[in-house]
Amino acid sequence: MHELGIVFHIIKTVERVGEENGLSAVSKVTLELGEVSGAIPRELIDCWNWAVRKSELLKGAELVIETIPAVTLCESCSQTYETVRYGRICPNCGSDLTYLVQGNEMNLKEIQAC
Amino acid sequence: MDKVRIIEIRESVFADNDREADRIREGLKRDKTFLLNLMSSPGSGKTTLLMRTIEALKNEFDIGVMEADIDSSVDAEKIAKTGVRSIQLHTGGMCHLDAGMTEQGLKEIGASDLDLVILENIGNLICPADFDTGAVRNAMILSVPEGHDKPLKYPHIFTVCDVLIISKIDVMPYFDFDLEKVREYALMRNPKLEIFPVSARTGEGMGAWTEWLKTQVNEWNNGVKLLTE
Ligand SMILES: Nc1nc2c(ncn2[C@@H]2O[C@H](COP(=O)(O)OP(=O)(O)OP(=O)(O)O)[C@@H](O)[C@H]2O)c(=O)[nH]1
Ligand SMILES: [Mg+2]
Ligand SMILES: [Zn+2]
């Protein structure tokens, strides 16, 4: 269960930040998630809602997911294109020498707390 | 009522784990212990390769093996038969090992007085690639029956590995497996990747792989200086 492992890591990090900043309750955590990061938003939220119940600091906190679109760069023609729509083969020139430039992210953006 | 505030973090979800992994590596350096993280799909031949590798190196190094199967101890028992120290790690049903779990394992196995510890990670190509375990080197096994297009399907793991072992090359005649293609695709993802085609069954290629590992262990544990003496 990949999503659950990720959720546990987010909770661990938020708990550390909470301690460092003397927070008493976290109400919202915002995650930036790349379109092809491999984690499924729906699953993350399900795991989150289950896992935060066991945390003093995060009880009832909401997980907000902001999606980062995936973009691929073609080495052959130097153009970028939408990864999810076209996949690995460049739609402009047909080359397979392509690299993901964004869309793999899994960043903890911010937390709302008191 | 406390005032609600926003705290910016702007860090990868894996950042805390990465820092913990760096601390583990510092400890390993101090203790002169080399940790190899071995990743692959299920059934790619990890345990078999490990047994052969241990046979080749056990006179040279004190070796330990940490097995991370989700819920069986079959592999740990097999490894124990080679006479080296081995333990079963407890992953709580998780699909990967993180730095924290690895650190517990290192303590349990008594890594500080071993020269080489090999971690057989959980069998999949996605999750373990995201989590730095604190290993000195990352290796992955790709077996011939899995096909040569794996680097295209699972690019991330190829970028985090130092070594790619192509296993079960003795069955290559029966599969539509193109060794040159796999090299090309894998190096496209990671130009620094070392590639060793091996068969744990016939022993072909095993020498080059174990020599590489031996050199890595000596460099880490003794520093490059000793090697040139
Ligand atoms: N032909 C051939 N078969 C091999 C070789 N290495 C392993 N096998 C076979 O492949 C199967 C799986 O090998 P294991 O070593 O158990 O693989 P593993 O990756 O440890 O498997 P899990 O721990 O279950 O994921 C066994 O039937 C082995 O006999 C090889 O070099 N050549
Ligand atoms: Mg095994
Ligand atoms: Zn192109």
Coordinates of C-alpha atoms and ligand atoms in Angstrom, one line a residue:
Chain A
M1 CA 0.0 0.0 0.0
H2 CA 2.1 2.9 -1.4
E3 CA -0.3 5.7 -0.4
L4 CA -0.5 4.6 3.3
G5 CA 3.3 4.7 3.5
I6 CA 3.4 8.2 2.1
V7 CA 0.6 9.4 4.4
F8 CA 2.6 8.1 7.4
H9 CA 5.6 10.0 6.3
I10 CA 3.6 13.2 5.8
I11 CA 2.2 12.8 9.3
K12 CA 5.6 12.2 10.8
T13 CA 6.9 15.4 9.2
V14 CA 3.9 17.5 10.2
E15 CA 4.3 16.2 13.8
R16 CA 7.9 17.2 13.8
V17 CA 7.1 20.7 12.4
G18 CA 4.2 20.9 15.0
E19 CA 6.6 20.3 17.8
E20 CA 9.2 22.7 16.6
N21 CA 6.6 25.5 16.2
G22 CA 4.5 24.7 19.4
L23 CA 1.3 23.9 17.4
S24 CA -1.6 22.5 19.3
A25 CA -3.9 21.5 16.4
V26 CA -3.4 21.2 12.6
S27 CA -6.6 21.8 10.5
K28 CA -5.2 21.5 7.0
V29 CA -2.2 20.1 5.1
T30 CA -1.6 21.0 1.5
L31 CA 0.2 18.6 -0.7
E32 CA 1.5 19.4 -4.2
L33 CA 1.2 16.2 -6.2
G34 CA 2.6 15.6 -9.7
E35 CA 0.2 14.0 -12.2
V36 CA 2.6 11.1 -12.7
S37 CA 4.0 10.8 -9.2
G38 CA 2.5 7.4 -8.9
A39 CA 0.2 8.2 -6.0
I40 CA -3.5 8.3 -6.5
P41 CA -5.2 11.4 -4.9
R42 CA -8.4 9.5 -3.9
E43 CA -6.4 6.8 -2.2
L44 CA -4.2 9.3 -0.4
I45 CA -7.2 11.1 1.0
D46 CA -8.8 7.8 2.1
C47 CA -5.6 6.7 3.9
W48 CA -5.2 10.2 5.3
N49 CA -8.7 10.3 6.9
W50 CA -8.1 6.9 8.4
A51 CA -4.5 7.7 9.7
V52 CA -5.1 11.1 11.2
R53 CA -7.7 9.8 13.6
K54 CA -4.8 8.3 15.6
S55 CA -2.8 11.5 15.8
E56 CA -3.4 14.0 18.7
L57 CA -2.1 16.9 16.6
L58 CA -3.8 16.0 13.3
K59 CA -7.2 14.7 14.4
G60 CA -9.8 15.8 11.8
A61 CA -7.2 17.6 9.7
E62 CA -8.0 17.9 6.0
L63 CA -5.6 16.9 3.2
V64 CA -5.7 19.3 0.3
I65 CA -4.1 18.1 -2.9
E66 CA -2.9 20.5 -5.6
T67 CA -2.1 18.8 -8.9
I68 CA 1.1 19.7 -10.8
P69 CA 0.6 18.8 -14.5
A70 CA 3.2 16.4 -16.1
V71 CA 5.3 17.9 -18.9
T72 CA 7.8 16.0 -21.0
L73 CA 10.7 17.5 -23.0
C74 CA 11.8 16.0 -26.3
E75 CA 15.6 15.9 -26.7
S76 CA 15.3 15.6 -30.5
C77 CA 13.2 18.6 -31.2
S78 CA 13.5 20.5 -27.9
Q79 CA 9.7 20.9 -27.6
T80 CA 7.7 20.1 -24.5
Y81 CA 4.3 18.3 -24.5
E82 CA 1.6 16.9 -22.1
T83 CA 2.9 13.7 -20.7
V84 CA -0.4 12.2 -19.8
R85 CA -1.9 12.8 -23.2
Y86 CA 1.0 11.6 -25.4
G87 CA 3.1 9.3 -23.2
R88 CA 6.7 8.6 -24.0
I89 CA 6.8 9.3 -27.7
C90 CA 7.1 12.9 -28.9
P91 CA 3.9 14.0 -30.7
N92 CA 5.9 16.6 -32.7
C93 CA 8.7 14.5 -34.2
G94 CA 8.0 10.8 -33.1
S95 CA 11.3 10.6 -31.1
D96 CA 11.5 8.4 -28.0
L97 CA 14.4 10.4 -26.5
T98 CA 12.1 12.2 -24.0
Y99 CA 12.4 13.2 -20.4
L100 CA 9.9 14.2 -17.8
V101 CA 10.6 17.8 -16.7
Q102 CA 7.8 18.1 -14.1
G103 CA 5.0 16.0 -12.8
N104 CA 6.8 13.6 -10.5
E105 CA 6.6 15.9 -7.4
M106 CA 5.3 15.0 -4.0
N107 CA 5.8 18.2 -2.0
L108 CA 4.5 19.2 1.4
K109 CA 3.5 22.8 0.6
E110 CA 2.1 24.2 3.8
I111 CA 0.1 23.5 6.9
Q112 CA -2.7 25.4 8.6
A113 CA -2.7 25.2 12.3
C114 CA -3.1 26.9 15.6
Chain B
M1 CA -8.3 30.6 21.2
D2 CA -4.9 30.5 19.4
K3 CA -4.6 32.3 16.2
V4 CA -4.7 30.2 13.1
R5 CA -1.6 30.4 11.1
I6 CA -0.1 29.0 7.9
I7 CA 3.3 27.4 8.1
E8 CA 5.1 27.0 4.7
I9 CA 7.1 23.8 4.3
R10 CA 7.8 23.6 0.6
E11 CA 9.8 20.4 0.8
S12 CA 9.5 16.9 -0.7
V13 CA 7.4 14.5 1.3
F14 CA 10.6 12.4 1.4
A15 CA 12.9 15.1 2.8
D16 CA 12.8 13.9 6.4
N17 CA 13.5 10.3 5.3
D18 CA 16.4 11.5 3.2
R19 CA 18.0 13.3 6.1
E20 CA 17.5 10.2 8.3
A21 CA 19.2 8.2 5.6
D22 CA 22.1 10.5 5.5
R23 CA 22.6 10.1 9.2
I24 CA 22.5 6.3 8.8
R25 CA 25.3 6.6 6.1
E26 CA 27.4 8.7 8.5
G27 CA 27.1 6.0 11.1
L28 CA 28.0 3.2 8.6
K29 CA 31.1 5.2 7.6
R30 CA 32.2 5.5 11.2
D31 CA 31.5 1.8 11.8
K32 CA 33.2 0.7 8.6
T33 CA 30.1 -1.1 7.4
F34 CA 28.9 -1.2 3.8
L35 CA 25.2 -1.4 3.2
L36 CA 23.8 -2.6 -0.1
N37 CA 20.2 -2.1 -0.9
L38 CA 18.9 -4.7 -3.3
M39 CA 15.7 -4.1 -5.2
S40 CA 13.7 -5.9 -7.8
S41 CA 10.3 -7.4 -8.8
P42 CA 9.3 -10.6 -7.0
G43 CA 11.0 -13.7 -8.2
S44 CA 13.8 -12.0 -10.1
G45 CA 16.4 -14.2 -8.4
K46 CA 17.5 -12.0 -5.4
T47 CA 17.8 -14.8 -2.9
T48 CA 19.6 -17.1 -5.3
L49 CA 22.0 -14.3 -6.3
L50 CA 22.6 -13.4 -2.7
M51 CA 23.5 -17.0 -1.8
R52 CA 26.1 -17.1 -4.6
T53 CA 27.4 -13.7 -3.7
I54 CA 27.8 -14.7 -0.1
E55 CA 29.7 -17.9 -1.1
A56 CA 32.1 -15.8 -3.1
L57 CA 32.8 -13.2 -0.5
K58 CA 32.3 -14.8 2.9
N59 CA 36.0 -15.6 3.4
E60 CA 36.8 -12.0 2.8
F61 CA 34.1 -10.2 4.7
D62 CA 31.8 -10.6 7.7
I63 CA 28.5 -10.5 6.0
G64 CA 24.9 -9.9 7.2
V65 CA 21.6 -10.1 5.3
M66 CA 18.4 -8.3 6.2
E67 CA 15.3 -9.8 4.5
A68 CA 12.2 -7.7 4.1
D69 CA 9.6 -10.1 2.8
I70 CA 6.2 -8.9 3.9
D71 CA 5.1 -12.0 5.7
S72 CA 7.3 -15.0 5.5
S73 CA 10.7 -16.0 6.7
V74 CA 11.5 -18.6 4.0
D75 CA 14.3 -16.4 2.5
A76 CA 15.9 -15.6 5.9
E77 CA 16.0 -19.3 6.6
K78 CA 17.7 -20.0 3.2
I79 CA 20.3 -17.3 3.9
A80 CA 20.9 -18.6 7.4
K81 CA 22.1 -21.9 5.8
T82 CA 25.0 -20.1 4.2
G83 CA 26.3 -19.5 7.7
V84 CA 26.1 -15.7 7.6
R85 CA 24.1 -13.6 10.1
S86 CA 20.5 -12.9 8.8
I87 CA 17.4 -11.4 10.2
Q88 CA 13.8 -10.8 9.0
L89 CA 12.7 -7.2 9.0
H90 CA 9.3 -6.1 10.1
T91 CA 7.6 -3.8 7.6
G92 CA 4.1 -3.9 9.0
G93 CA 2.6 -4.8 5.7
M94 CA 4.2 -1.8 4.0
C95 CA 5.3 -1.8 0.4
H96 CA 8.8 -0.4 1.0
L97 CA 11.4 0.0 3.7
D98 CA 12.3 3.5 4.9
A99 CA 15.3 4.8 6.7
G100 CA 13.7 4.3 10.1
M101 CA 13.0 0.6 9.5
T102 CA 16.4 0.1 8.1
E103 CA 18.1 1.7 11.1
Q104 CA 16.2 -0.7 13.4
G105 CA 17.3 -3.6 11.3
L106 CA 20.9 -2.5 11.4
K107 CA 20.8 -2.4 15.2
E108 CA 19.1 -5.7 15.5
I109 CA 21.6 -7.5 13.2
G110 CA 24.6 -5.8 15.0
A111 CA 25.8 -4.2 11.8
S112 CA 28.6 -2.3 13.5
D113 CA 30.8 -5.4 13.6
L114 CA 30.0 -6.5 10.1
D115 CA 31.8 -5.4 6.9
L116 CA 29.0 -5.9 4.5
V117 CA 25.2 -5.9 5.1
I118 CA 22.8 -6.6 2.2
L119 CA 19.2 -5.5 2.4
E120 CA 16.8 -7.6 0.3
N121 CA 14.1 -4.9 -0.1
I122 CA 10.5 -5.7 -0.8
G123 CA 9.8 -7.0 -4.3
N124 CA 8.5 -4.2 -6.4
L125 CA 10.0 -1.5 -8.7
I126 CA 7.9 1.5 -7.6
C127 CA 7.8 2.2 -3.9
P128 CA 11.3 1.2 -2.7
A129 CA 12.7 3.7 -5.3
D130 CA 11.2 6.6 -3.5
F131 CA 12.7 5.9 -0.1
D132 CA 16.4 6.2 0.6
T133 CA 17.2 3.5 3.1
G134 CA 20.6 4.9 4.1
A135 CA 22.4 2.3 1.9
V136 CA 25.9 3.1 0.5
R137 CA 24.9 1.7 -2.9
N138 CA 21.6 0.8 -4.5
A139 CA 21.4 -2.2 -6.8
M140 CA 18.5 -3.6 -8.8
I141 CA 18.0 -7.0 -10.4
L142 CA 16.1 -7.3 -13.7
S143 CA 15.6 -10.9 -14.7
V144 CA 15.5 -11.9 -18.4
P145 CA 11.8 -13.2 -18.3
E146 CA 10.7 -9.7 -17.2
G147 CA 11.6 -8.3 -20.6
H148 CA 14.0 -5.6 -21.8
D149 CA 11.5 -2.7 -21.8
K150 CA 11.3 -2.4 -17.9
P151 CA 13.6 0.7 -17.9
L152 CA 10.9 2.4 -20.0
K153 CA 8.0 1.3 -17.8
Y154 CA 9.7 2.0 -14.4
P155 CA 12.2 4.8 -15.1
H156 CA 12.5 6.1 -11.6
I157 CA 14.2 3.0 -10.0
F158 CA 16.8 3.1 -12.8
T159 CA 17.8 6.6 -11.8
V160 CA 18.3 5.8 -8.1
C161 CA 20.4 2.7 -8.7
D162 CA 24.2 2.5 -9.0
V163 CA 24.1 -1.0 -10.4
L164 CA 21.8 -3.0 -12.6
I165 CA 22.2 -6.8 -12.5
I166 CA 20.6 -8.6 -15.4
S167 CA 19.8 -12.0 -13.9
K168 CA 19.0 -15.4 -15.4
I169 CA 20.9 -14.8 -18.6
D170 CA 21.1 -18.6 -19.0
V171 CA 17.4 -18.5 -20.2
M172 CA 18.0 -15.8 -22.7
P173 CA 17.7 -18.2 -25.7
Y174 CA 14.1 -18.9 -24.7
F175 CA 13.0 -15.3 -24.3
D176 CA 12.7 -12.4 -26.7
F177 CA 15.2 -10.4 -24.6
D178 CA 17.6 -8.0 -26.2
L179 CA 20.6 -7.3 -23.9
E180 CA 21.7 -4.3 -26.0
K181 CA 18.3 -2.7 -25.9
V182 CA 18.1 -3.0 -22.2
R183 CA 21.6 -1.4 -21.9
E184 CA 20.5 1.4 -24.1
Y185 CA 17.2 2.1 -22.3
A186 CA 18.8 1.8 -18.9
L187 CA 21.7 4.1 -19.7
M188 CA 19.3 6.6 -21.2
R189 CA 17.7 6.9 -17.7
N190 CA 21.0 6.8 -15.9
P191 CA 24.3 7.1 -17.8
K192 CA 26.4 6.2 -14.7
L193 CA 24.7 2.9 -14.2
E194 CA 27.0 -0.2 -13.9
I195 CA 25.5 -3.2 -15.7
F196 CA 26.3 -6.8 -14.9
P197 CA 24.6 -9.6 -16.9
V198 CA 24.8 -12.8 -14.7
S199 CA 23.4 -16.2 -14.2
A200 CA 23.3 -17.5 -10.7
R201 CA 22.6 -20.9 -12.1
T202 CA 25.6 -21.3 -14.4
G203 CA 27.8 -18.8 -12.6
E204 CA 28.4 -16.8 -15.8
G205 CA 29.1 -13.2 -15.1
M206 CA 29.2 -13.7 -11.3
G207 CA 32.9 -12.9 -11.0
A208 CA 32.6 -9.4 -12.5
W209 CA 29.7 -8.6 -10.2
T210 CA 31.3 -9.9 -7.0
E211 CA 34.6 -8.1 -7.9
W212 CA 32.8 -4.9 -8.3
L213 CA 31.1 -5.3 -4.9
K214 CA 34.3 -6.3 -3.2
T215 CA 36.0 -3.1 -4.5
Q216 CA 33.1 -0.9 -3.3
V217 CA 33.1 -2.5 0.1
N218 CA 36.9 -2.0 0.5
E219 CA 36.7 1.6 -0.7
W220 CA 34.0 2.5 1.7
N221 CA 35.4 0.6 4.7
N222 CA 39.1 1.4 4.3
G223 CA 39.2 4.5 2.2
V224 CA 40.8 4.5 -1.3
K225 CA 44.3 4.8 0.2
L226 CA 44.5 1.2 1.4
L227 CA 43.6 -0.1 -2.0
T228 CA 46.5 1.5 -3.8
E229 CA 49.0 0.1 -1.3
Ligands
LIG1 N1 17.3 -20.2 -14.9 C1 17.6 -19.5 -13.8 N2 16.8 -19.5 -12.8 C2 17.1 -18.8 -11.7 C3 18.3 -18.1 -11.6 N3 18.3 -17.4 -10.4 C4 17.1 -17.8 -9.7 N4 16.4 -18.6 -10.5 C5 15.1 -19.2 -10.2 O1 14.1 -18.2 -10.1 C6 13.2 -18.4 -9.0 C7 13.1 -17.3 -8.1 O2 14.4 -17.1 -7.4 P1 14.6 -16.4 -6.0 O3 16.0 -16.4 -5.8 O4 13.8 -17.1 -5.0 O5 14.0 -15.0 -6.4 P2 13.7 -13.8 -5.3 O6 13.8 -12.5 -6.1 O7 14.4 -13.9 -4.1 O8 12.1 -14.1 -5.0 P3 11.2 -13.4 -4.0 O9 12.0 -13.2 -2.7 O10 10.1 -14.3 -3.8 O11 10.8 -12.1 -4.6 C8 13.6 -19.7 -8.4 O12 12.9 -20.8 -9.0 C9 15.1 -19.8 -8.9 O13 15.5 -21.2 -9.0 C10 19.2 -18.1 -12.7 O14 20.3 -17.5 -12.7 N5 18.8 -18.8 -13.8
MG2 MG 13.8 -13.8 -2.1
ZN3 ZN 10.3 15.8 -30.6

